[in-house]
mmCIF file with all atom_site columns, C-alpha atoms and ligand atoms in Angstrom:
data_model
loop_
_atom_site.group_PDB
_atom_site.id
_atom_site.type_symbol
_atom_site.label_atom_id
_atom_site.label_alt_id
_atom_site.label_comp_id
_atom_site.label_asym_id
_atom_site.label_entity_id
_atom_site.label_seq_id
_atom_site.pdbx_PDB_ins_code
_atom_site.Cartn_x
_atom_site.Cartn_y
_atom_site.Cartn_z
_atom_site.occupancy
_atom_site.B_iso_or_equiv
_atom_site.pdbx_formal_charge
_atom_site.auth_seq_id
_atom_site.auth_comp_id
_atom_site.auth_asym_id
_atom_site.auth_atom_id
_atom_site.pdbx_PDB_model_num
ATOM   1   C CA  . UNK A 1 1   ? 23.715  4.000   -6.305  1.00 47.00 ? 285 UNK A CA  1
ATOM   2   C CA  . UNK A 1 2   ? 24.661  0.384   -6.901  1.00 58.00 ? 286 UNK A CA  1
ATOM   3   C CA  . UNK A 1 3   ? 21.614  -1.702  -6.042  1.00 63.00 ? 287 UNK A CA  1
ATOM   4   C CA  . UNK A 1 4   ? 23.267  -4.907  -7.196  1.00 70.00 ? 288 UNK A CA  1
ATOM   5   C CA  . UNK A 1 5   ? 23.097  -6.497  -3.766  1.00 80.00 ? 289 UNK A CA  1
ATOM   6   C CA  . UNK A 1 6   ? 19.295  -6.148  -3.558  1.00 93.00 ? 290 UNK A CA  1
ATOM   7   C CA  . UNK A 1 7   ? 18.090  -6.774  -7.073  1.00 91.00 ? 291 UNK A CA  1
ATOM   8   C CA  . UNK A 1 8   ? 17.639  -10.538 -6.695  1.00 93.00 ? 292 UNK A CA  1
ATOM   9   C CA  . UNK A 1 9   ? 16.201  -10.523 -3.204  1.00 95.00 ? 293 UNK A CA  1
ATOM   10  C CA  . UNK A 1 10  ? 12.744  -12.070 -2.865  1.00 97.00 ? 294 UNK A CA  1
ATOM   11  C CA  . UNK A 1 11  ? 10.398  -11.866 0.102   1.00 98.00 ? 295 UNK A CA  1
ATOM   12  C CA  . UNK A 1 12  ? 7.558   -14.352 -0.375  1.00 98.00 ? 296 UNK A CA  1
ATOM   13  C CA  . UNK A 1 13  ? 3.917   -13.782 0.573   1.00 98.00 ? 297 UNK A CA  1
ATOM   14  C CA  . UNK A 1 14  ? 4.358   -16.527 3.141   1.00 98.00 ? 298 UNK A CA  1
ATOM   15  C CA  . UNK A 1 15  ? 7.170   -14.556 4.773   1.00 98.00 ? 299 UNK A CA  1
ATOM   16  C CA  . UNK A 1 16  ? 4.957   -11.453 4.961   1.00 98.00 ? 300 UNK A CA  1
ATOM   17  C CA  . UNK A 1 17  ? 2.169   -13.483 6.575   1.00 98.00 ? 301 UNK A CA  1
ATOM   18  C CA  . UNK A 1 18  ? 4.691   -14.797 9.077   1.00 98.00 ? 302 UNK A CA  1
ATOM   19  C CA  . UNK A 1 19  ? 5.824   -11.274 9.938   1.00 98.00 ? 303 UNK A CA  1
ATOM   20  C CA  . UNK A 1 20  ? 2.211   -10.428 10.804  1.00 98.00 ? 304 UNK A CA  1
ATOM   21  C CA  . UNK A 1 21  ? 1.775   -13.631 12.821  1.00 98.00 ? 305 UNK A CA  1
ATOM   22  C CA  . UNK A 1 22  ? 4.980   -13.027 14.778  1.00 98.00 ? 306 UNK A CA  1
ATOM   23  C CA  . UNK A 1 23  ? 4.186   -9.365  15.326  1.00 98.00 ? 307 UNK A CA  1
ATOM   24  C CA  . UNK A 1 24  ? 7.320   -8.477  13.362  1.00 98.00 ? 308 UNK A CA  1
ATOM   25  C CA  . UNK A 1 25  ? 5.707   -5.324  12.028  1.00 98.00 ? 309 UNK A CA  1
ATOM   26  C CA  . UNK A 1 26  ? 8.155   -2.543  12.808  1.00 97.00 ? 310 UNK A CA  1
ATOM   27  C CA  . UNK A 1 27  ? 6.915   -0.820  9.654   1.00 98.00 ? 311 UNK A CA  1
ATOM   28  C CA  . UNK A 1 28  ? 3.510   -0.158  11.224  1.00 98.00 ? 312 UNK A CA  1
ATOM   29  C CA  . UNK A 1 29  ? 3.183   3.246   12.861  1.00 98.00 ? 313 UNK A CA  1
ATOM   30  C CA  . UNK A 1 30  ? 0.493   4.283   15.311  1.00 98.00 ? 314 UNK A CA  1
ATOM   31  C CA  . UNK A 1 31  ? 0.826   7.939   14.347  1.00 98.00 ? 315 UNK A CA  1
ATOM   32  C CA  . UNK A 1 32  ? -0.203  9.417   11.016  1.00 98.00 ? 316 UNK A CA  1
ATOM   33  C CA  . UNK A 1 33  ? 2.748   9.798   8.654   1.00 98.00 ? 317 UNK A CA  1
ATOM   34  C CA  . UNK A 1 34  ? 4.112   13.366  8.916   1.00 98.00 ? 318 UNK A CA  1
ATOM   35  C CA  . UNK A 1 35  ? 4.757   13.492  5.151   1.00 98.00 ? 319 UNK A CA  1
ATOM   36  C CA  . UNK A 1 36  ? 1.105   12.743  4.403   1.00 98.00 ? 320 UNK A CA  1
ATOM   37  C CA  . UNK A 1 37  ? 0.019   15.548  6.698   1.00 98.00 ? 321 UNK A CA  1
ATOM   38  C CA  . UNK A 1 38  ? 2.595   17.852  5.119   1.00 98.00 ? 322 UNK A CA  1
ATOM   39  C CA  . UNK A 1 39  ? 1.662   17.082  1.494   1.00 98.00 ? 323 UNK A CA  1
ATOM   40  C CA  . UNK A 1 40  ? -2.045  16.333  1.873   1.00 98.00 ? 324 UNK A CA  1
ATOM   41  C CA  . UNK A 1 41  ? -2.919  19.340  -0.308  1.00 97.00 ? 325 UNK A CA  1
ATOM   42  C CA  . UNK A 1 42  ? -0.931  17.805  -3.183  1.00 96.00 ? 326 UNK A CA  1
ATOM   43  C CA  . UNK A 1 43  ? -2.921  14.592  -2.871  1.00 97.00 ? 327 UNK A CA  1
ATOM   44  C CA  . UNK A 1 44  ? -6.307  16.305  -2.628  1.00 97.00 ? 328 UNK A CA  1
ATOM   45  C CA  . UNK A 1 45  ? -5.612  19.280  -4.867  1.00 93.00 ? 329 UNK A CA  1
ATOM   46  C CA  . UNK A 1 46  ? -8.680  21.071  -3.515  1.00 95.00 ? 330 UNK A CA  1
ATOM   47  C CA  . UNK A 1 47  ? -10.989 18.170  -4.339  1.00 96.00 ? 331 UNK A CA  1
ATOM   48  C CA  . UNK A 1 48  ? -13.390 16.345  -2.031  1.00 97.00 ? 332 UNK A CA  1
ATOM   49  C CA  . UNK A 1 49  ? -14.936 12.875  -2.045  1.00 98.00 ? 333 UNK A CA  1
ATOM   50  C CA  . UNK A 1 50  ? -11.962 11.266  -3.776  1.00 98.00 ? 334 UNK A CA  1
ATOM   51  C CA  . UNK A 1 51  ? -11.238 7.573   -4.326  1.00 98.00 ? 335 UNK A CA  1
ATOM   52  C CA  . UNK A 1 52  ? -7.889  6.993   -2.652  1.00 98.00 ? 336 UNK A CA  1
ATOM   53  C CA  . UNK A 1 53  ? -5.828  3.833   -3.040  1.00 99.00 ? 337 UNK A CA  1
ATOM   54  C CA  . UNK A 1 54  ? -3.483  2.329   -0.440  1.00 99.00 ? 338 UNK A CA  1
ATOM   55  C CA  . UNK A 1 55  ? -1.353  -0.349  -2.145  1.00 99.00 ? 339 UNK A CA  1
ATOM   56  C CA  . UNK A 1 56  ? 0.123   -2.939  0.285   1.00 99.00 ? 340 UNK A CA  1
ATOM   57  C CA  . UNK A 1 57  ? -1.867  -1.198  3.005   1.00 99.00 ? 341 UNK A CA  1
ATOM   58  C CA  . UNK A 1 58  ? -1.110  -3.229  6.128   1.00 98.00 ? 342 UNK A CA  1
ATOM   59  C CA  . UNK A 1 59  ? -3.219  -1.596  8.833   1.00 99.00 ? 343 UNK A CA  1
ATOM   60  C CA  . UNK A 1 60  ? -2.144  1.959   7.993   1.00 99.00 ? 344 UNK A CA  1
ATOM   61  C CA  . UNK A 1 61  ? -3.926  4.395   10.307  1.00 98.00 ? 345 UNK A CA  1
ATOM   62  C CA  . UNK A 1 62  ? -4.094  7.025   7.543   1.00 98.00 ? 346 UNK A CA  1
ATOM   63  C CA  . UNK A 1 63  ? -6.874  4.988   5.904   1.00 98.00 ? 347 UNK A CA  1
ATOM   64  C CA  . UNK A 1 64  ? -9.209  5.880   8.762   1.00 98.00 ? 348 UNK A CA  1
ATOM   65  C CA  . UNK A 1 65  ? -8.072  9.504   8.715   1.00 98.00 ? 349 UNK A CA  1
ATOM   66  C CA  . UNK A 1 66  ? -8.807  9.999   5.001   1.00 98.00 ? 350 UNK A CA  1
ATOM   67  C CA  . UNK A 1 67  ? -12.117 8.144   5.238   1.00 98.00 ? 351 UNK A CA  1
ATOM   68  C CA  . UNK A 1 68  ? -13.155 10.410  8.122   1.00 98.00 ? 352 UNK A CA  1
ATOM   69  C CA  . UNK A 1 69  ? -12.452 13.377  5.825   1.00 98.00 ? 353 UNK A CA  1
ATOM   70  C CA  . UNK A 1 70  ? -15.092 12.078  3.427   1.00 98.00 ? 354 UNK A CA  1
ATOM   71  C CA  . UNK A 1 71  ? -12.946 10.179  0.930   1.00 98.00 ? 355 UNK A CA  1
ATOM   72  C CA  . UNK A 1 72  ? -13.443 6.638   -0.273  1.00 98.00 ? 356 UNK A CA  1
ATOM   73  C CA  . UNK A 1 73  ? -10.513 4.465   0.709   1.00 99.00 ? 357 UNK A CA  1
ATOM   74  C CA  . UNK A 1 74  ? -9.516  1.243   -1.046  1.00 99.00 ? 358 UNK A CA  1
ATOM   75  C CA  . UNK A 1 75  ? -6.587  -0.879  0.111   1.00 99.00 ? 359 UNK A CA  1
ATOM   76  C CA  . UNK A 1 76  ? -4.991  -4.192  -0.797  1.00 99.00 ? 360 UNK A CA  1
ATOM   77  C CA  . UNK A 1 77  ? -3.068  -6.448  1.542   1.00 98.00 ? 361 UNK A CA  1
ATOM   78  C CA  . UNK A 1 78  ? -2.144  -10.158 1.548   1.00 98.00 ? 362 UNK A CA  1
ATOM   79  C CA  . UNK A 1 79  ? -2.511  -10.527 5.301   1.00 98.00 ? 363 UNK A CA  1
ATOM   80  C CA  . UNK A 1 80  ? -6.090  -11.056 6.463   1.00 98.00 ? 364 UNK A CA  1
ATOM   81  C CA  . UNK A 1 81  ? -4.839  -10.619 10.029  1.00 98.00 ? 365 UNK A CA  1
ATOM   82  C CA  . UNK A 1 82  ? -3.647  -7.080  9.182   1.00 99.00 ? 366 UNK A CA  1
ATOM   83  C CA  . UNK A 1 83  ? -7.041  -6.123  7.774   1.00 98.00 ? 367 UNK A CA  1
ATOM   84  C CA  . UNK A 1 84  ? -8.963  -7.556  10.730  1.00 98.00 ? 368 UNK A CA  1
ATOM   85  C CA  . UNK A 1 85  ? -6.638  -5.724  13.119  1.00 98.00 ? 369 UNK A CA  1
ATOM   86  C CA  . UNK A 1 86  ? -7.267  -2.489  11.227  1.00 99.00 ? 370 UNK A CA  1
ATOM   87  C CA  . UNK A 1 87  ? -11.023 -2.704  11.722  1.00 98.00 ? 371 UNK A CA  1
ATOM   88  C CA  . UNK A 1 88  ? -10.863 -3.892  15.316  1.00 98.00 ? 372 UNK A CA  1
ATOM   89  C CA  . UNK A 1 89  ? -8.241  -1.338  16.400  1.00 98.00 ? 373 UNK A CA  1
ATOM   90  C CA  . UNK A 1 90  ? -10.459 1.462   15.077  1.00 98.00 ? 374 UNK A CA  1
ATOM   91  C CA  . UNK A 1 91  ? -13.651 -0.173  16.423  1.00 98.00 ? 375 UNK A CA  1
ATOM   92  C CA  . UNK A 1 92  ? -15.107 -0.194  12.923  1.00 98.00 ? 376 UNK A CA  1
ATOM   93  C CA  . UNK A 1 93  ? -17.796 -2.746  12.110  1.00 98.00 ? 377 UNK A CA  1
ATOM   94  C CA  . UNK A 1 94  ? -17.229 -4.457  8.759   1.00 98.00 ? 378 UNK A CA  1
ATOM   95  C CA  . UNK A 1 95  ? -18.509 -7.199  6.542   1.00 98.00 ? 379 UNK A CA  1
ATOM   96  C CA  . UNK A 1 96  ? -16.588 -9.723  4.512   1.00 98.00 ? 380 UNK A CA  1
ATOM   97  C CA  . UNK A 1 97  ? -17.423 -10.936 1.022   1.00 98.00 ? 381 UNK A CA  1
ATOM   98  C CA  . UNK A 1 98  ? -15.737 -13.026 -1.647  1.00 98.00 ? 382 UNK A CA  1
ATOM   99  C CA  . UNK A 1 99  ? -14.347 -11.341 -4.764  1.00 98.00 ? 383 UNK A CA  1
ATOM   100 C CA  . UNK A 1 100 ? -15.614 -13.562 -7.594  1.00 97.00 ? 384 UNK A CA  1
ATOM   101 C CA  . UNK A 1 101 ? -12.949 -12.374 -10.078 1.00 98.00 ? 385 UNK A CA  1
ATOM   102 C CA  . UNK A 1 102 ? -10.103 -13.406 -7.736  1.00 98.00 ? 386 UNK A CA  1
ATOM   103 C CA  . UNK A 1 103 ? -9.693  -16.997 -6.630  1.00 97.00 ? 387 UNK A CA  1
ATOM   104 C CA  . UNK A 1 104 ? -9.483  -16.950 -2.833  1.00 97.00 ? 388 UNK A CA  1
ATOM   105 C CA  . UNK A 1 105 ? -9.838  -13.159 -2.835  1.00 98.00 ? 389 UNK A CA  1
ATOM   106 C CA  . UNK A 1 106 ? -11.942 -11.453 -0.157  1.00 98.00 ? 390 UNK A CA  1
ATOM   107 C CA  . UNK A 1 107 ? -13.079 -7.912  0.413   1.00 98.00 ? 391 UNK A CA  1
ATOM   108 C CA  . UNK A 1 108 ? -13.510 -6.437  3.866   1.00 98.00 ? 392 UNK A CA  1
ATOM   109 C CA  . UNK A 1 109 ? -15.727 -3.384  3.848   1.00 98.00 ? 393 UNK A CA  1
ATOM   110 C CA  . UNK A 1 110 ? -16.623 -1.025  6.668   1.00 98.00 ? 394 UNK A CA  1
ATOM   111 C CA  . UNK A 1 111 ? -20.350 -1.059  7.353   1.00 98.00 ? 395 UNK A CA  1
ATOM   112 C CA  . UNK A 1 112 ? -20.378 2.653   6.518   1.00 97.00 ? 396 UNK A CA  1
ATOM   113 C CA  . UNK A 1 113 ? -19.125 1.620   3.071   1.00 98.00 ? 397 UNK A CA  1
ATOM   114 C CA  . UNK A 1 114 ? -16.257 4.074   2.689   1.00 98.00 ? 398 UNK A CA  1
ATOM   115 C CA  . UNK A 1 115 ? -13.339 1.721   3.432   1.00 98.00 ? 399 UNK A CA  1
ATOM   116 C CA  . UNK A 1 116 ? -12.910 -1.348  1.191   1.00 98.00 ? 400 UNK A CA  1
ATOM   117 C CA  . UNK A 1 117 ? -9.885  -3.537  1.793   1.00 99.00 ? 401 UNK A CA  1
ATOM   118 C CA  . UNK A 1 118 ? -9.033  -6.368  -0.590  1.00 98.00 ? 402 UNK A CA  1
ATOM   119 C CA  . UNK A 1 119 ? -7.306  -9.391  0.829   1.00 98.00 ? 403 UNK A CA  1
ATOM   120 C CA  . UNK A 1 120 ? -5.269  -10.757 -2.082  1.00 98.00 ? 404 UNK A CA  1
ATOM   121 C CA  . UNK A 1 121 ? -2.034  -9.998  -3.887  1.00 98.00 ? 405 UNK A CA  1
ATOM   122 C CA  . UNK A 1 122 ? -1.921  -6.587  -5.522  1.00 98.00 ? 406 UNK A CA  1
ATOM   123 C CA  . UNK A 1 123 ? -1.043  -8.403  -8.765  1.00 98.00 ? 407 UNK A CA  1
ATOM   124 C CA  . UNK A 1 124 ? -4.544  -9.957  -8.716  1.00 98.00 ? 408 UNK A CA  1
ATOM   125 C CA  . UNK A 1 125 ? -6.141  -6.509  -9.057  1.00 98.00 ? 409 UNK A CA  1
ATOM   126 C CA  . UNK A 1 126 ? -7.099  -4.632  -12.213 1.00 98.00 ? 410 UNK A CA  1
ATOM   127 C CA  . UNK A 1 127 ? -9.147  -1.530  -12.934 1.00 98.00 ? 411 UNK A CA  1
ATOM   128 C CA  . UNK A 1 128 ? -12.075 -3.744  -13.931 1.00 98.00 ? 412 UNK A CA  1
ATOM   129 C CA  . UNK A 1 129 ? -12.188 -5.051  -10.350 1.00 98.00 ? 413 UNK A CA  1
ATOM   130 C CA  . UNK A 1 130 ? -11.347 -1.951  -8.287  1.00 98.00 ? 414 UNK A CA  1
ATOM   131 C CA  . UNK A 1 131 ? -11.916 0.923   -10.705 1.00 98.00 ? 415 UNK A CA  1
ATOM   132 C CA  . UNK A 1 132 ? -9.530  3.864   -11.002 1.00 98.00 ? 416 UNK A CA  1
ATOM   133 C CA  . UNK A 1 133 ? -8.261  6.235   -8.342  1.00 98.00 ? 417 UNK A CA  1
ATOM   134 C CA  . UNK A 1 134 ? -7.923  9.991   -7.888  1.00 98.00 ? 418 UNK A CA  1
ATOM   135 C CA  . UNK A 1 135 ? -5.116  9.620   -5.381  1.00 98.00 ? 419 UNK A CA  1
ATOM   136 C CA  . UNK A 1 136 ? -2.521  7.101   -4.221  1.00 98.00 ? 420 UNK A CA  1
ATOM   137 C CA  . UNK A 1 137 ? -0.661  6.999   -0.909  1.00 98.00 ? 421 UNK A CA  1
ATOM   138 C CA  . UNK A 1 138 ? 2.372   4.762   -1.491  1.00 98.00 ? 422 UNK A CA  1
ATOM   139 C CA  . UNK A 1 139 ? 4.263   4.326   1.764   1.00 98.00 ? 423 UNK A CA  1
ATOM   140 C CA  . UNK A 1 140 ? 5.966   1.006   2.403   1.00 98.00 ? 424 UNK A CA  1
ATOM   141 C CA  . UNK A 1 141 ? 4.620   -0.271  -0.922  1.00 98.00 ? 425 UNK A CA  1
ATOM   142 C CA  . UNK A 1 142 ? 6.994   0.377   -3.855  1.00 98.00 ? 426 UNK A CA  1
ATOM   143 C CA  . UNK A 1 143 ? 9.851   -0.056  -1.383  1.00 98.00 ? 427 UNK A CA  1
ATOM   144 C CA  . UNK A 1 144 ? 8.372   -3.371  -0.156  1.00 98.00 ? 428 UNK A CA  1
ATOM   145 C CA  . UNK A 1 145 ? 7.792   -4.862  -3.597  1.00 98.00 ? 429 UNK A CA  1
ATOM   146 C CA  . UNK A 1 146 ? 10.481  -7.325  -4.683  1.00 98.00 ? 430 UNK A CA  1
ATOM   147 C CA  . UNK A 1 147 ? 12.967  -5.492  -6.932  1.00 97.00 ? 431 UNK A CA  1
ATOM   148 C CA  . UNK A 1 148 ? 12.237  -7.894  -9.823  1.00 97.00 ? 432 UNK A CA  1
ATOM   149 C CA  . UNK A 1 149 ? 8.505   -7.019  -9.599  1.00 98.00 ? 433 UNK A CA  1
ATOM   150 C CA  . UNK A 1 150 ? 8.896   -3.232  -9.668  1.00 98.00 ? 434 UNK A CA  1
ATOM   151 C CA  . UNK A 1 151 ? 8.136   -2.793  -13.355 1.00 98.00 ? 435 UNK A CA  1
ATOM   152 C CA  . UNK A 1 152 ? 4.979   -4.871  -13.088 1.00 98.00 ? 436 UNK A CA  1
ATOM   153 C CA  . UNK A 1 153 ? 3.939   -2.984  -9.949  1.00 98.00 ? 437 UNK A CA  1
ATOM   154 C CA  . UNK A 1 154 ? 4.465   0.447   -11.536 1.00 98.00 ? 438 UNK A CA  1
ATOM   155 C CA  . UNK A 1 155 ? 2.579   -0.508  -14.719 1.00 98.00 ? 439 UNK A CA  1
ATOM   156 C CA  . UNK A 1 156 ? -0.345  -1.719  -12.635 1.00 98.00 ? 440 UNK A CA  1
ATOM   157 C CA  . UNK A 1 157 ? -0.376  1.465   -10.546 1.00 98.00 ? 441 UNK A CA  1
ATOM   158 C CA  . UNK A 1 158 ? -0.345  3.635   -13.671 1.00 98.00 ? 442 UNK A CA  1
ATOM   159 C CA  . UNK A 1 159 ? -3.277  1.580   -14.951 1.00 98.00 ? 443 UNK A CA  1
ATOM   160 C CA  . UNK A 1 160 ? -5.242  2.153   -11.760 1.00 98.00 ? 444 UNK A CA  1
ATOM   161 C CA  . UNK A 1 161 ? -4.928  5.952   -11.923 1.00 98.00 ? 445 UNK A CA  1
ATOM   162 C CA  . UNK A 1 162 ? -7.463  8.405   -13.278 1.00 98.00 ? 446 UNK A CA  1
ATOM   163 C CA  . UNK A 1 163 ? -6.241  11.056  -15.708 1.00 95.00 ? 447 UNK A CA  1
ATOM   164 C CA  . UNK A 1 164 ? -6.197  13.796  -13.087 1.00 94.00 ? 448 UNK A CA  1
ATOM   165 C CA  . UNK A 1 165 ? -4.742  11.969  -10.129 1.00 97.00 ? 449 UNK A CA  1
ATOM   166 C CA  . UNK A 1 166 ? -1.971  12.501  -7.626  1.00 97.00 ? 450 UNK A CA  1
ATOM   167 C CA  . UNK A 1 167 ? 0.506   9.916   -6.377  1.00 98.00 ? 451 UNK A CA  1
ATOM   168 C CA  . UNK A 1 168 ? 2.371   10.503  -3.144  1.00 98.00 ? 452 UNK A CA  1
ATOM   169 C CA  . UNK A 1 169 ? 5.358   8.184   -2.847  1.00 98.00 ? 453 UNK A CA  1
ATOM   170 C CA  . UNK A 1 170 ? 7.576   7.717   0.193   1.00 98.00 ? 454 UNK A CA  1
ATOM   171 C CA  . UNK A 1 171 ? 10.970  6.098   -0.343  1.00 98.00 ? 455 UNK A CA  1
ATOM   172 C CA  . UNK A 1 172 ? 14.002  5.560   1.830   1.00 97.00 ? 456 UNK A CA  1
ATOM   173 C CA  . UNK A 1 173 ? 17.568  6.505   1.012   1.00 95.00 ? 457 UNK A CA  1
ATOM   174 C CA  . UNK A 1 174 ? 20.452  4.416   2.337   1.00 95.00 ? 458 UNK A CA  1
ATOM   175 C CA  . UNK A 1 175 ? 23.425  2.357   1.245   1.00 93.00 ? 459 UNK A CA  1
ATOM   176 C CA  . UNK A 1 176 ? 21.891  -0.865  -0.200  1.00 93.00 ? 460 UNK A CA  1
ATOM   177 C CA  . UNK A 1 177 ? 25.107  -2.776  0.504   1.00 91.00 ? 461 UNK A CA  1
ATOM   178 C CA  . UNK A 1 178 ? 24.586  -2.302  4.223   1.00 92.00 ? 462 UNK A CA  1
ATOM   179 C CA  . UNK A 1 179 ? 21.009  -3.608  4.566   1.00 93.00 ? 463 UNK A CA  1
ATOM   180 C CA  . UNK A 1 180 ? 19.211  -6.313  2.626   1.00 93.00 ? 464 UNK A CA  1
ATOM   181 C CA  . UNK A 1 181 ? 15.737  -4.741  2.877   1.00 95.00 ? 465 UNK A CA  1
ATOM   182 C CA  . UNK A 1 182 ? 12.793  -4.422  2.806   1.00 97.00 ? 466 UNK A CA  1
ATOM   183 C CA  . UNK A 1 183 ? 12.377  -1.534  2.676   1.00 98.00 ? 467 UNK A CA  1
ATOM   184 C CA  . UNK A 1 184 ? 14.475  -1.631  -0.477  1.00 97.00 ? 468 UNK A CA  1
ATOM   185 C CA  . UNK A 1 185 ? 16.458  1.289   -1.787  1.00 97.00 ? 469 UNK A CA  1
ATOM   186 C CA  . UNK A 1 186 ? 14.891  2.560   -5.011  1.00 97.00 ? 470 UNK A CA  1
ATOM   187 C CA  . UNK A 1 187 ? 17.101  5.149   -6.694  1.00 95.00 ? 471 UNK A CA  1
ATOM   188 C CA  . UNK A 1 188 ? 15.418  8.274   -7.982  1.00 96.00 ? 472 UNK A CA  1
ATOM   189 C CA  . UNK A 1 189 ? 16.553  7.475   -11.537 1.00 96.00 ? 473 UNK A CA  1
ATOM   190 C CA  . UNK A 1 190 ? 14.662  4.182   -11.332 1.00 96.00 ? 474 UNK A CA  1
ATOM   191 C CA  . UNK A 1 191 ? 11.524  5.907   -10.028 1.00 97.00 ? 475 UNK A CA  1
ATOM   192 C CA  . UNK A 1 192 ? 11.689  8.245   -13.014 1.00 97.00 ? 476 UNK A CA  1
ATOM   193 C CA  . UNK A 1 193 ? 12.014  5.409   -15.475 1.00 97.00 ? 477 UNK A CA  1
ATOM   194 C CA  . UNK A 1 194 ? 9.248   3.390   -13.771 1.00 97.00 ? 478 UNK A CA  1
ATOM   195 C CA  . UNK A 1 195 ? 6.692   6.185   -13.626 1.00 96.00 ? 479 UNK A CA  1
ATOM   196 C CA  . UNK A 1 196 ? 7.863   8.496   -16.388 1.00 88.00 ? 480 UNK A CA  1
HETATM 197 N N1  . LIG B 2 .   ? 1.819   0.435   3.723   1.00 63.38 ? 633 LIG B N1  1
HETATM 198 C C1  . LIG B 2 .   ? 1.728   -0.135  5.040   1.00 63.38 ? 633 LIG B C1  1
HETATM 199 C C2  . LIG B 2 .   ? 2.433   -1.506  5.171   1.00 63.38 ? 633 LIG B C2  1
HETATM 200 C C3  . LIG B 2 .   ? 3.857   -1.554  4.694   1.00 63.38 ? 633 LIG B C3  1
HETATM 201 S S1  . LIG B 2 .   ? 4.662   -3.138  4.838   1.00 63.38 ? 633 LIG B S1  1
HETATM 202 C C4  . LIG B 2 .   ? 2.217   0.847   6.062   1.00 63.38 ? 633 LIG B C4  1
HETATM 203 O O1  . LIG B 2 .   ? 2.613   1.948   5.689   1.00 63.38 ? 633 LIG B O1  1
HETATM 204 O O2  . LIG B 2 .   ? 2.195   0.547   7.255   1.00 63.38 ? 633 LIG B O2  1
HETATM 205 C C5  . LIG B 2 .   ? 4.218   -3.954  3.330   1.00 63.38 ? 633 LIG B C5  1
HETATM 206 C C6  . LIG B 2 .   ? 2.894   -4.699  3.423   1.00 63.38 ? 633 LIG B C6  1
HETATM 207 O O3  . LIG B 2 .   ? 2.620   -5.267  2.144   1.00 63.38 ? 633 LIG B O3  1
HETATM 208 C C7  . LIG B 2 .   ? 2.856   -5.858  4.422   1.00 63.38 ? 633 LIG B C7  1
HETATM 209 O O4  . LIG B 2 .   ? 1.762   -5.684  5.279   1.00 63.38 ? 633 LIG B O4  1
HETATM 210 C C8  . LIG B 2 .   ? 2.695   -7.107  3.549   1.00 63.38 ? 633 LIG B C8  1
HETATM 211 O O5  . LIG B 2 .   ? 1.916   -8.102  4.177   1.00 63.38 ? 633 LIG B O5  1
HETATM 212 C C9  . LIG B 2 .   ? 2.038   -6.554  2.303   1.00 63.38 ? 633 LIG B C9  1
HETATM 213 N N2  . LIG B 2 .   ? 2.307   -7.237  1.028   1.00 63.38 ? 633 LIG B N2  1
HETATM 214 C C10 . LIG B 2 .   ? 3.494   -7.746  0.596   1.00 63.38 ? 633 LIG B C10 1
HETATM 215 N N3  . LIG B 2 .   ? 3.402   -8.203  -0.661  1.00 63.38 ? 633 LIG B N3  1
HETATM 216 C C11 . LIG B 2 .   ? 2.130   -7.967  -1.059  1.00 63.38 ? 633 LIG B C11 1
HETATM 217 C C12 . LIG B 2 .   ? 1.413   -8.196  -2.275  1.00 63.38 ? 633 LIG B C12 1
HETATM 218 N N4  . LIG B 2 .   ? 2.006   -8.781  -3.344  1.00 63.38 ? 633 LIG B N4  1
HETATM 219 N N5  . LIG B 2 .   ? 0.120   -7.818  -2.353  1.00 63.38 ? 633 LIG B N5  1
HETATM 220 C C13 . LIG B 2 .   ? -0.494  -7.230  -1.286  1.00 63.38 ? 633 LIG B C13 1
HETATM 221 N N6  . LIG B 2 .   ? 0.118   -6.988  -0.105  1.00 63.38 ? 633 LIG B N6  1
HETATM 222 C C14 . LIG B 2 .   ? 1.416   -7.350  0.004   1.00 63.38 ? 633 LIG B C14 1
#
């Protein structure tokens, strides 16, 4: 599990925006993730009306699915295009408002009020802005974060979680010397040390 070849790799926000502009979004899936369907009970733990966080959300279709179940969904994404595509592809009316605490930050909220998507860097968020969450769906998020930012990312996520919360994390396993990522290879030992 030598991750030496990936640890210094940096993908800038500009590069992510370009991927969206070019339609280079192979990570986006039209179908709900099978692992979310399989482990939904772990996320919900018998509870209803949860606040569920989607870090680095893109236009993940599961946001609509969980909102339709009666949960409150909050996402964060640097690409405004991704967020607008999410609402238009699901024919959801939304409004847009500035986030005073974040310079240049915007929030796109479904008119029904149960989907709130922040357009900013995840590192601009804090629990005083978005509150805390009962559940997290982390797919294409920890593995998309630059390796040098992982510690900061994990500390922030821990800070955004309620005491009794569940965190579903999807990672990918492969030889990091054969692909440069993202998605990056995050060894299980590192996940344990990041999240405890
Ligand atoms: N979770 C989504 C998208 C995964 S790709 C899915 O499952 O489909 C990673 C996404 O994170 C991209 O859409 C990229 O634009 C966004 N992103 C990258 N760095 C970010 C950051 N610092 N803050 C917020 N979003 C970011």
